[in-house]
């Protein structure tokens, strides 16, 4: 079974530039998550999709971050314009979804973003 | 108050010892609890989940949950150098669906 795919793996940009990340979840997984993990901290949920609908985006800085999941499969996360504090690893995860509270999340390798 | 709190460590134990990792959470409505392991530069991977009070064992790992005290722990028996990693405690809270809140993690170092 193929895992969660993400690209690019690394990205270096200057502040005020824009950047986009791509995620392909495990086949059949209805729920897709984007997390931001700053060095030394735990992952922070940015946005959660169930199929192509947004379940939670309460911690997404909507003035600069946007995400979409067209057709309920692949997803893109965009930052425009980037700030220095956006330097982090952006993790995509997927899970089967549904009503169970113990839904195992499978993480992709992450994209390490450095904003100069 | 942070929603999920962990001691950042590092926690250092000798090879073969028991490592005890602790986590407290603030939301009494929390439904289920997870322990993820994250090696340096890698993504988190699930070790165990627990949702009922008491102990749950899986090989060398035991998760313990006490909802009255809002406390969950992970015991690693016969610790190995390969267990050296950051251990993330995560809690699912009900928000219509479920939302996962992660702690900052505890770094574990197992000395050979």
PDB file of C-alpha atoms in Angstrom:
ATOM      1  CA  UNK A   1       0.000   0.000   0.000  1.00  0.00           C
ATOM      2  CA  UNK A   2       1.482   3.349  -1.022  1.00  0.00           C
ATOM      3  CA  UNK A   3       1.805   5.924   1.726  1.00  0.00           C
ATOM      4  CA  UNK A   4       0.960   9.613   1.797  1.00  0.00           C
ATOM      5  CA  UNK A   5       2.932  11.480  -0.845  1.00  0.00           C
ATOM      6  CA  UNK A   6       4.041  15.091  -0.519  1.00  0.00           C
ATOM      7  CA  UNK A   7       6.009  17.442  -2.691  1.00  0.00           C
ATOM      8  CA  UNK A   8       8.284  19.244  -2.690  1.00  0.00           C
ATOM      9  CA  UNK A   9      10.355  17.863   0.171  1.00  0.00           C
ATOM     10  CA  UNK A  10      12.244  21.099   0.683  1.00  0.00           C
ATOM     11  CA  UNK A  11      11.566  24.691  -0.272  1.00  0.00           C
ATOM     12  CA  UNK A  12      13.473  27.878   0.378  1.00  0.00           C
ATOM     13  CA  UNK A  13      11.818  31.199  -0.414  1.00  0.00           C
ATOM     14  CA  UNK A  14      12.148  34.817   0.559  1.00  0.00           C
ATOM     15  CA  UNK A  15       9.580  36.566   2.687  1.00  0.00           C
ATOM     16  CA  UNK A  16       6.589  37.930   0.816  1.00  0.00           C
ATOM     17  CA  UNK A  17       6.942  35.264  -1.861  1.00  0.00           C
ATOM     18  CA  UNK A  18       4.290  32.620  -2.380  1.00  0.00           C
ATOM     19  CA  UNK A  19       4.630  28.851  -2.134  1.00  0.00           C
ATOM     20  CA  UNK A  20       2.417  25.823  -2.674  1.00  0.00           C
ATOM     21  CA  UNK A  21       2.579  22.308  -1.296  1.00  0.00           C
ATOM     22  CA  UNK A  22       0.929  19.217  -2.709  1.00  0.00           C
ATOM     23  CA  UNK A  23      -0.355  16.107  -0.970  1.00  0.00           C
ATOM     24  CA  UNK A  24      -1.718  12.813  -2.276  1.00  0.00           C
ATOM     25  CA  UNK A  25      -3.341  10.758   0.503  1.00  0.00           C
ATOM     26  CA  UNK A  26      -3.580   7.006   0.827  1.00  0.00           C
ATOM     27  CA  UNK A  27      -6.151   5.635  -1.580  1.00  0.00           C
ATOM     28  CA  UNK A  28      -9.576   5.361   0.017  1.00  0.00           C
ATOM     29  CA  UNK A  29      -8.839   7.724   2.881  1.00  0.00           C
ATOM     30  CA  UNK A  30     -11.648  10.212   3.248  1.00  0.00           C
ATOM     31  CA  UNK A  31     -10.008  12.541   5.748  1.00  0.00           C
ATOM     32  CA  UNK A  32      -6.992  14.670   4.936  1.00  0.00           C
ATOM     33  CA  UNK A  33      -5.104  16.898   7.355  1.00  0.00           C
ATOM     34  CA  UNK A  34      -2.510  19.636   6.982  1.00  0.00           C
ATOM     35  CA  UNK A  35      -0.304  20.276  10.004  1.00  0.00           C
ATOM     36  CA  UNK A  36       2.394  22.851  10.676  1.00  0.00           C
ATOM     37  CA  UNK A  37       5.261  21.664  12.857  1.00  0.00           C
ATOM     38  CA  UNK A  38       7.679  24.311  14.064  1.00  0.00           C
ATOM     39  CA  UNK A  39      11.010  23.041  15.370  1.00  0.00           C
ATOM     40  CA  UNK A  40      10.667  21.791  18.936  1.00  0.00           C
ATOM     41  CA  UNK A  41       6.873  21.805  18.880  1.00  0.00           C
ATOM     42  CA  UNK A  42       4.177  19.284  18.166  1.00  0.00           C
ATOM     43  CA  UNK A  43       2.190  19.349  14.934  1.00  0.00           C
ATOM     44  CA  UNK A  44      -0.516  22.016  14.847  1.00  0.00           C
ATOM     45  CA  UNK A  45      -3.604  21.296  12.785  1.00  0.00           C
ATOM     46  CA  UNK A  46      -4.127  23.899  10.076  1.00  0.00           C
ATOM     47  CA  UNK A  47      -7.019  22.378   8.192  1.00  0.00           C
ATOM     48  CA  UNK A  48      -8.939  19.114   8.077  1.00  0.00           C
ATOM     49  CA  UNK A  49     -10.967  17.882   5.105  1.00  0.00           C
ATOM     50  CA  UNK A  50     -13.580  15.172   5.026  1.00  0.00           C
ATOM     51  CA  UNK A  51     -13.749  14.223   1.344  1.00  0.00           C
ATOM     52  CA  UNK A  52     -13.725  17.668  -0.280  1.00  0.00           C
ATOM     53  CA  UNK A  53     -15.442  19.534   2.550  1.00  0.00           C
ATOM     54  CA  UNK A  54     -13.674  21.463   5.316  1.00  0.00           C
ATOM     55  CA  UNK A  55     -14.212  20.014   8.804  1.00  0.00           C
ATOM     56  CA  UNK A  56     -11.946  22.360  10.746  1.00  0.00           C
ATOM     57  CA  UNK A  57      -9.849  25.343   9.687  1.00  0.00           C
ATOM     58  CA  UNK A  58      -9.960  27.278  12.942  1.00  0.00           C
ATOM     59  CA  UNK A  59      -6.176  27.587  13.169  1.00  0.00           C
ATOM     60  CA  UNK A  60      -5.529  28.384   9.521  1.00  0.00           C
ATOM     61  CA  UNK A  61      -4.271  31.988   9.089  1.00  0.00           C
ATOM     62  CA  UNK A  62      -6.758  32.722   6.374  1.00  0.00           C
ATOM     63  CA  UNK A  63      -5.243  36.077   5.438  1.00  0.00           C
ATOM     64  CA  UNK A  64      -2.257  34.266   3.961  1.00  0.00           C
ATOM     65  CA  UNK A  65      -2.943  30.518   3.922  1.00  0.00           C
ATOM     66  CA  UNK A  66      -5.393  28.708   1.687  1.00  0.00           C
ATOM     67  CA  UNK A  67      -6.048  25.048   1.012  1.00  0.00           C
ATOM     68  CA  UNK A  68      -8.233  23.050  -1.281  1.00  0.00           C
ATOM     69  CA  UNK A  69      -9.039  19.442  -1.904  1.00  0.00           C
ATOM     70  CA  UNK A  70     -10.603  19.124  -5.292  1.00  0.00           C
ATOM     71  CA  UNK A  71     -12.469  15.898  -6.070  1.00  0.00           C
ATOM     72  CA  UNK A  72     -11.848  14.683  -2.523  1.00  0.00           C
ATOM     73  CA  UNK A  73      -8.387  13.253  -3.285  1.00  0.00           C
ATOM     74  CA  UNK A  74      -5.275  15.418  -3.750  1.00  0.00           C
ATOM     75  CA  UNK A  75      -4.844  18.609  -1.799  1.00  0.00           C
ATOM     76  CA  UNK A  76      -2.775  21.766  -2.088  1.00  0.00           C
ATOM     77  CA  UNK A  77      -1.790  24.204   0.659  1.00  0.00           C
ATOM     78  CA  UNK A  78      -0.703  27.688  -0.374  1.00  0.00           C
ATOM     79  CA  UNK A  79       0.977  30.496   1.521  1.00  0.00           C
ATOM     80  CA  UNK A  80       0.830  33.971   0.030  1.00  0.00           C
ATOM     81  CA  UNK A  81       2.706  36.063   1.098  1.00  0.00           C
ATOM     82  CA  UNK A  82       5.088  34.089   3.300  1.00  0.00           C
ATOM     83  CA  UNK A  83       6.472  35.436   6.560  1.00  0.00           C
ATOM     84  CA  UNK A  84       9.604  34.462   8.439  1.00  0.00           C
ATOM     85  CA  UNK A  85       7.507  32.722  11.101  1.00  0.00           C
ATOM     86  CA  UNK A  86       6.087  30.361   8.486  1.00  0.00           C
ATOM     87  CA  UNK A  87       9.385  28.472   8.484  1.00  0.00           C
ATOM     88  CA  UNK A  88       8.353  24.988   9.547  1.00  0.00           C
ATOM     89  CA  UNK A  89       7.689  21.472   8.342  1.00  0.00           C
ATOM     90  CA  UNK A  90       4.282  21.111   6.717  1.00  0.00           C
ATOM     91  CA  UNK A  91       2.896  17.651   7.250  1.00  0.00           C
ATOM     92  CA  UNK A  92       0.036  16.103   5.365  1.00  0.00           C
ATOM     93  CA  UNK A  93      -1.780  13.149   6.899  1.00  0.00           C
ATOM     94  CA  UNK A  94      -4.746  11.030   5.913  1.00  0.00           C
ATOM     95  CA  UNK A  95      -7.105   8.640   7.657  1.00  0.00           C
ATOM     96  CA  UNK A  96     -10.063   6.486   6.771  1.00  0.00           C
ATOM     97  CA  UNK A  97     -12.404   8.999   8.384  1.00  0.00           C
ATOM     98  CA  UNK A  98     -15.888   8.279   9.603  1.00  0.00           C
ATOM     99  CA  UNK A  99     -17.332   8.526  13.072  1.00  0.00           C
ATOM    100  CA  UNK A 100     -14.751   6.594  15.081  1.00  0.00           C
ATOM    101  CA  UNK A 101     -12.793   8.695  17.555  1.00  0.00           C
ATOM    102  CA  UNK A 102      -9.703   6.489  17.209  1.00  0.00           C
ATOM    103  CA  UNK A 103      -8.969   7.139  13.564  1.00  0.00           C
ATOM    104  CA  UNK A 104      -5.315   6.401  12.831  1.00  0.00           C
ATOM    105  CA  UNK A 105      -3.580   9.130  10.898  1.00  0.00           C
ATOM    106  CA  UNK A 106      -0.824   8.264   8.443  1.00  0.00           C
ATOM    107  CA  UNK A 107       1.681  11.019   7.811  1.00  0.00           C
ATOM    108  CA  UNK A 108       3.552  11.930   4.683  1.00  0.00           C
ATOM    109  CA  UNK A 109       7.288  12.787   4.730  1.00  0.00           C
ATOM    110  CA  UNK A 110       6.567  16.512   5.080  1.00  0.00           C
ATOM    111  CA  UNK A 111       7.796  19.620   3.293  1.00  0.00           C
ATOM    112  CA  UNK A 112      10.457  21.627   5.067  1.00  0.00           C
ATOM    113  CA  UNK A 113       9.907  25.311   4.331  1.00  0.00           C
ATOM    114  CA  UNK A 114      12.545  27.925   5.044  1.00  0.00           C
ATOM    115  CA  UNK A 115      11.566  31.576   4.677  1.00  0.00           C
ATOM    116  CA  UNK A 116      14.513  33.981   4.447  1.00  0.00           C
TER     117      UNK A 116
ATOM    118  CA  UNK B   1      -3.210  26.362  29.975  1.00  0.00           C
ATOM    119  CA  UNK B   2      -2.006  24.244  27.095  1.00  0.00           C
ATOM    120  CA  UNK B   3      -4.528  21.701  25.864  1.00  0.00           C
ATOM    121  CA  UNK B   4      -2.011  18.829  25.878  1.00  0.00           C
ATOM    122  CA  UNK B   5       1.056  19.066  28.082  1.00  0.00           C
ATOM    123  CA  UNK B   6       4.175  16.956  28.090  1.00  0.00           C
ATOM    124  CA  UNK B   7       7.547  17.302  29.743  1.00  0.00           C
ATOM    125  CA  UNK B   8       9.925  18.249  26.925  1.00  0.00           C
ATOM    126  CA  UNK B   9      12.791  16.225  28.389  1.00  0.00           C
ATOM    127  CA  UNK B  10      15.193  14.946  27.420  1.00  0.00           C
ATOM    128  CA  UNK B  11      14.414  11.821  29.374  1.00  0.00           C
ATOM    129  CA  UNK B  12      17.506   9.658  29.549  1.00  0.00           C
ATOM    130  CA  UNK B  13      17.315   5.972  30.521  1.00  0.00           C
ATOM    131  CA  UNK B  14      19.835   3.131  30.269  1.00  0.00           C
ATOM    132  CA  UNK B  15      19.294   0.319  27.820  1.00  0.00           C
ATOM    133  CA  UNK B  16      16.978  -2.322  29.248  1.00  0.00           C
ATOM    134  CA  UNK B  17      15.252   0.042  31.682  1.00  0.00           C
ATOM    135  CA  UNK B  18      11.629   1.149  31.689  1.00  0.00           C
ATOM    136  CA  UNK B  19      10.940   4.559  30.177  1.00  0.00           C
ATOM    137  CA  UNK B  20       7.887   6.372  31.499  1.00  0.00           C
ATOM    138  CA  UNK B  21       6.378   9.189  29.449  1.00  0.00           C
ATOM    139  CA  UNK B  22       3.547  11.310  30.775  1.00  0.00           C
ATOM    140  CA  UNK B  23       0.889  13.564  29.303  1.00  0.00           C
ATOM    141  CA  UNK B  24      -1.953  15.639  30.735  1.00  0.00           C
ATOM    142  CA  UNK B  25      -4.857  17.157  28.846  1.00  0.00           C
ATOM    143  CA  UNK B  26      -7.338  19.882  29.643  1.00  0.00           C
ATOM    144  CA  UNK B  27     -10.518  18.976  27.716  1.00  0.00           C
ATOM    145  CA  UNK B  28     -12.668  16.599  29.790  1.00  0.00           C
ATOM    146  CA  UNK B  29     -14.601  15.744  26.645  1.00  0.00           C
ATOM    147  CA  UNK B  30     -11.529  14.191  25.047  1.00  0.00           C
ATOM    148  CA  UNK B  31     -12.469  10.920  23.425  1.00  0.00           C
ATOM    149  CA  UNK B  32      -9.321   9.055  22.519  1.00  0.00           C
ATOM    150  CA  UNK B  33      -5.631   9.301  23.098  1.00  0.00           C
ATOM    151  CA  UNK B  34      -2.647   8.496  20.940  1.00  0.00           C
ATOM    152  CA  UNK B  35       1.075   8.075  21.279  1.00  0.00           C
ATOM    153  CA  UNK B  36       3.160   8.832  18.199  1.00  0.00           C
ATOM    154  CA  UNK B  37       6.899   8.348  17.826  1.00  0.00           C
ATOM    155  CA  UNK B  38       8.886  10.823  15.753  1.00  0.00           C
ATOM    156  CA  UNK B  39      12.495  10.218  14.853  1.00  0.00           C
ATOM    157  CA  UNK B  40      14.598  13.288  14.127  1.00  0.00           C
ATOM    158  CA  UNK B  41      13.832  14.590  10.657  1.00  0.00           C
ATOM    159  CA  UNK B  42      11.030  12.094  10.124  1.00  0.00           C
ATOM    160  CA  UNK B  43       7.252  12.135  10.341  1.00  0.00           C
ATOM    161  CA  UNK B  44       5.209  10.926  13.313  1.00  0.00           C
ATOM    162  CA  UNK B  45       4.141   7.303  13.332  1.00  0.00           C
ATOM    163  CA  UNK B  46       1.455   5.833  15.548  1.00  0.00           C
ATOM    164  CA  UNK B  47       2.556   3.525  18.373  1.00  0.00           C
ATOM    165  CA  UNK B  48      -0.671   3.067  20.288  1.00  0.00           C
ATOM    166  CA  UNK B  49      -4.082   4.502  20.938  1.00  0.00           C
ATOM    167  CA  UNK B  50      -6.303   4.095  23.986  1.00  0.00           C
ATOM    168  CA  UNK B  51      -9.825   5.270  24.744  1.00  0.00           C
ATOM    169  CA  UNK B  52     -10.873   3.371  27.886  1.00  0.00           C
ATOM    170  CA  UNK B  53      -9.591   3.878  31.410  1.00  0.00           C
ATOM    171  CA  UNK B  54      -6.893   1.435  32.426  1.00  0.00           C
ATOM    172  CA  UNK B  55      -3.955  -0.153  30.691  1.00  0.00           C
ATOM    173  CA  UNK B  56      -3.446  -1.316  27.140  1.00  0.00           C
ATOM    174  CA  UNK B  57      -0.412  -3.394  26.261  1.00  0.00           C
ATOM    175  CA  UNK B  58       1.224  -3.980  22.894  1.00  0.00           C
ATOM    176  CA  UNK B  59       4.572  -5.729  22.982  1.00  0.00           C
ATOM    177  CA  UNK B  60       7.025  -3.616  24.951  1.00  0.00           C
ATOM    178  CA  UNK B  61       4.614  -0.678  25.079  1.00  0.00           C
ATOM    179  CA  UNK B  62       1.865  -0.041  27.637  1.00  0.00           C
ATOM    180  CA  UNK B  63      -0.484   2.917  27.481  1.00  0.00           C
ATOM    181  CA  UNK B  64      -2.288   3.953  30.642  1.00  0.00           C
ATOM    182  CA  UNK B  65      -5.323   6.234  30.782  1.00  0.00           C
ATOM    183  CA  UNK B  66      -6.934   7.912  33.782  1.00  0.00           C
ATOM    184  CA  UNK B  67      -9.764  10.143  32.597  1.00  0.00           C
ATOM    185  CA  UNK B  68     -10.616  11.347  36.120  1.00  0.00           C
ATOM    186  CA  UNK B  69      -7.106  12.751  36.461  1.00  0.00           C
ATOM    187  CA  UNK B  70      -6.921  13.717  32.764  1.00  0.00           C
ATOM    188  CA  UNK B  71      -3.682  11.818  32.496  1.00  0.00           C
ATOM    189  CA  UNK B  72      -2.262   9.403  29.942  1.00  0.00           C
ATOM    190  CA  UNK B  73       1.118   7.724  30.003  1.00  0.00           C
ATOM    191  CA  UNK B  74       3.295   5.453  27.915  1.00  0.00           C
ATOM    192  CA  UNK B  75       5.631   2.870  29.393  1.00  0.00           C
ATOM    193  CA  UNK B  76       8.380   1.364  27.273  1.00  0.00           C
ATOM    194  CA  UNK B  77       9.823  -1.806  28.765  1.00  0.00           C
ATOM    195  CA  UNK B  78      13.310  -3.105  27.946  1.00  0.00           C
ATOM    196  CA  UNK B  79      14.196   0.226  26.311  1.00  0.00           C
ATOM    197  CA  UNK B  80      16.505  -0.005  23.310  1.00  0.00           C
ATOM    198  CA  UNK B  81      18.746   2.645  21.725  1.00  0.00           C
ATOM    199  CA  UNK B  82      16.415   2.459  18.700  1.00  0.00           C
ATOM    200  CA  UNK B  83      13.636   3.809  20.935  1.00  0.00           C
ATOM    201  CA  UNK B  84      15.477   7.135  21.128  1.00  0.00           C
ATOM    202  CA  UNK B  85      13.049   9.590  19.568  1.00  0.00           C
ATOM    203  CA  UNK B  86      10.474  12.234  20.427  1.00  0.00           C
ATOM    204  CA  UNK B  87       7.191  10.837  21.708  1.00  0.00           C
ATOM    205  CA  UNK B  88       4.110  12.885  20.924  1.00  0.00           C
ATOM    206  CA  UNK B  89       0.934  12.603  22.939  1.00  0.00           C
ATOM    207  CA  UNK B  90      -2.208  13.415  20.949  1.00  0.00           C
ATOM    208  CA  UNK B  91      -5.808  13.788  22.019  1.00  0.00           C
ATOM    209  CA  UNK B  92      -8.970  13.650  19.926  1.00  0.00           C
ATOM    210  CA  UNK B  93     -11.641  16.109  20.993  1.00  0.00           C
ATOM    211  CA  UNK B  94     -15.129  16.169  19.615  1.00  0.00           C
ATOM    212  CA  UNK B  95     -15.902  19.251  17.555  1.00  0.00           C
ATOM    213  CA  UNK B  96     -18.778  18.012  15.451  1.00  0.00           C
ATOM    214  CA  UNK B  97     -16.338  15.537  14.021  1.00  0.00           C
ATOM    215  CA  UNK B  98     -13.026  14.935  15.773  1.00  0.00           C
ATOM    216  CA  UNK B  99      -9.989  17.183  16.011  1.00  0.00           C
ATOM    217  CA  UNK B 100      -6.539  16.028  17.045  1.00  0.00           C
ATOM    218  CA  UNK B 101      -4.461  18.149  19.399  1.00  0.00           C
ATOM    219  CA  UNK B 102      -0.792  17.256  19.789  1.00  0.00           C
ATOM    220  CA  UNK B 103       1.508  17.921  22.704  1.00  0.00           C
ATOM    221  CA  UNK B 104       4.976  19.309  22.124  1.00  0.00           C
ATOM    222  CA  UNK B 105       6.561  15.910  22.692  1.00  0.00           C
ATOM    223  CA  UNK B 106       9.069  14.370  25.076  1.00  0.00           C
ATOM    224  CA  UNK B 107      12.544  13.558  23.819  1.00  0.00           C
ATOM    225  CA  UNK B 108      13.717  10.140  24.944  1.00  0.00           C
ATOM    226  CA  UNK B 109      17.345   9.079  24.875  1.00  0.00           C
ATOM    227  CA  UNK B 110      18.222   5.448  25.579  1.00  0.00           C
ATOM    228  CA  UNK B 111      21.867   4.996  26.464  1.00  0.00           C
ATOM    229  CA  UNK B 112      23.596   1.818  25.279  1.00  0.00           C
TER     230      UNK B 112
END
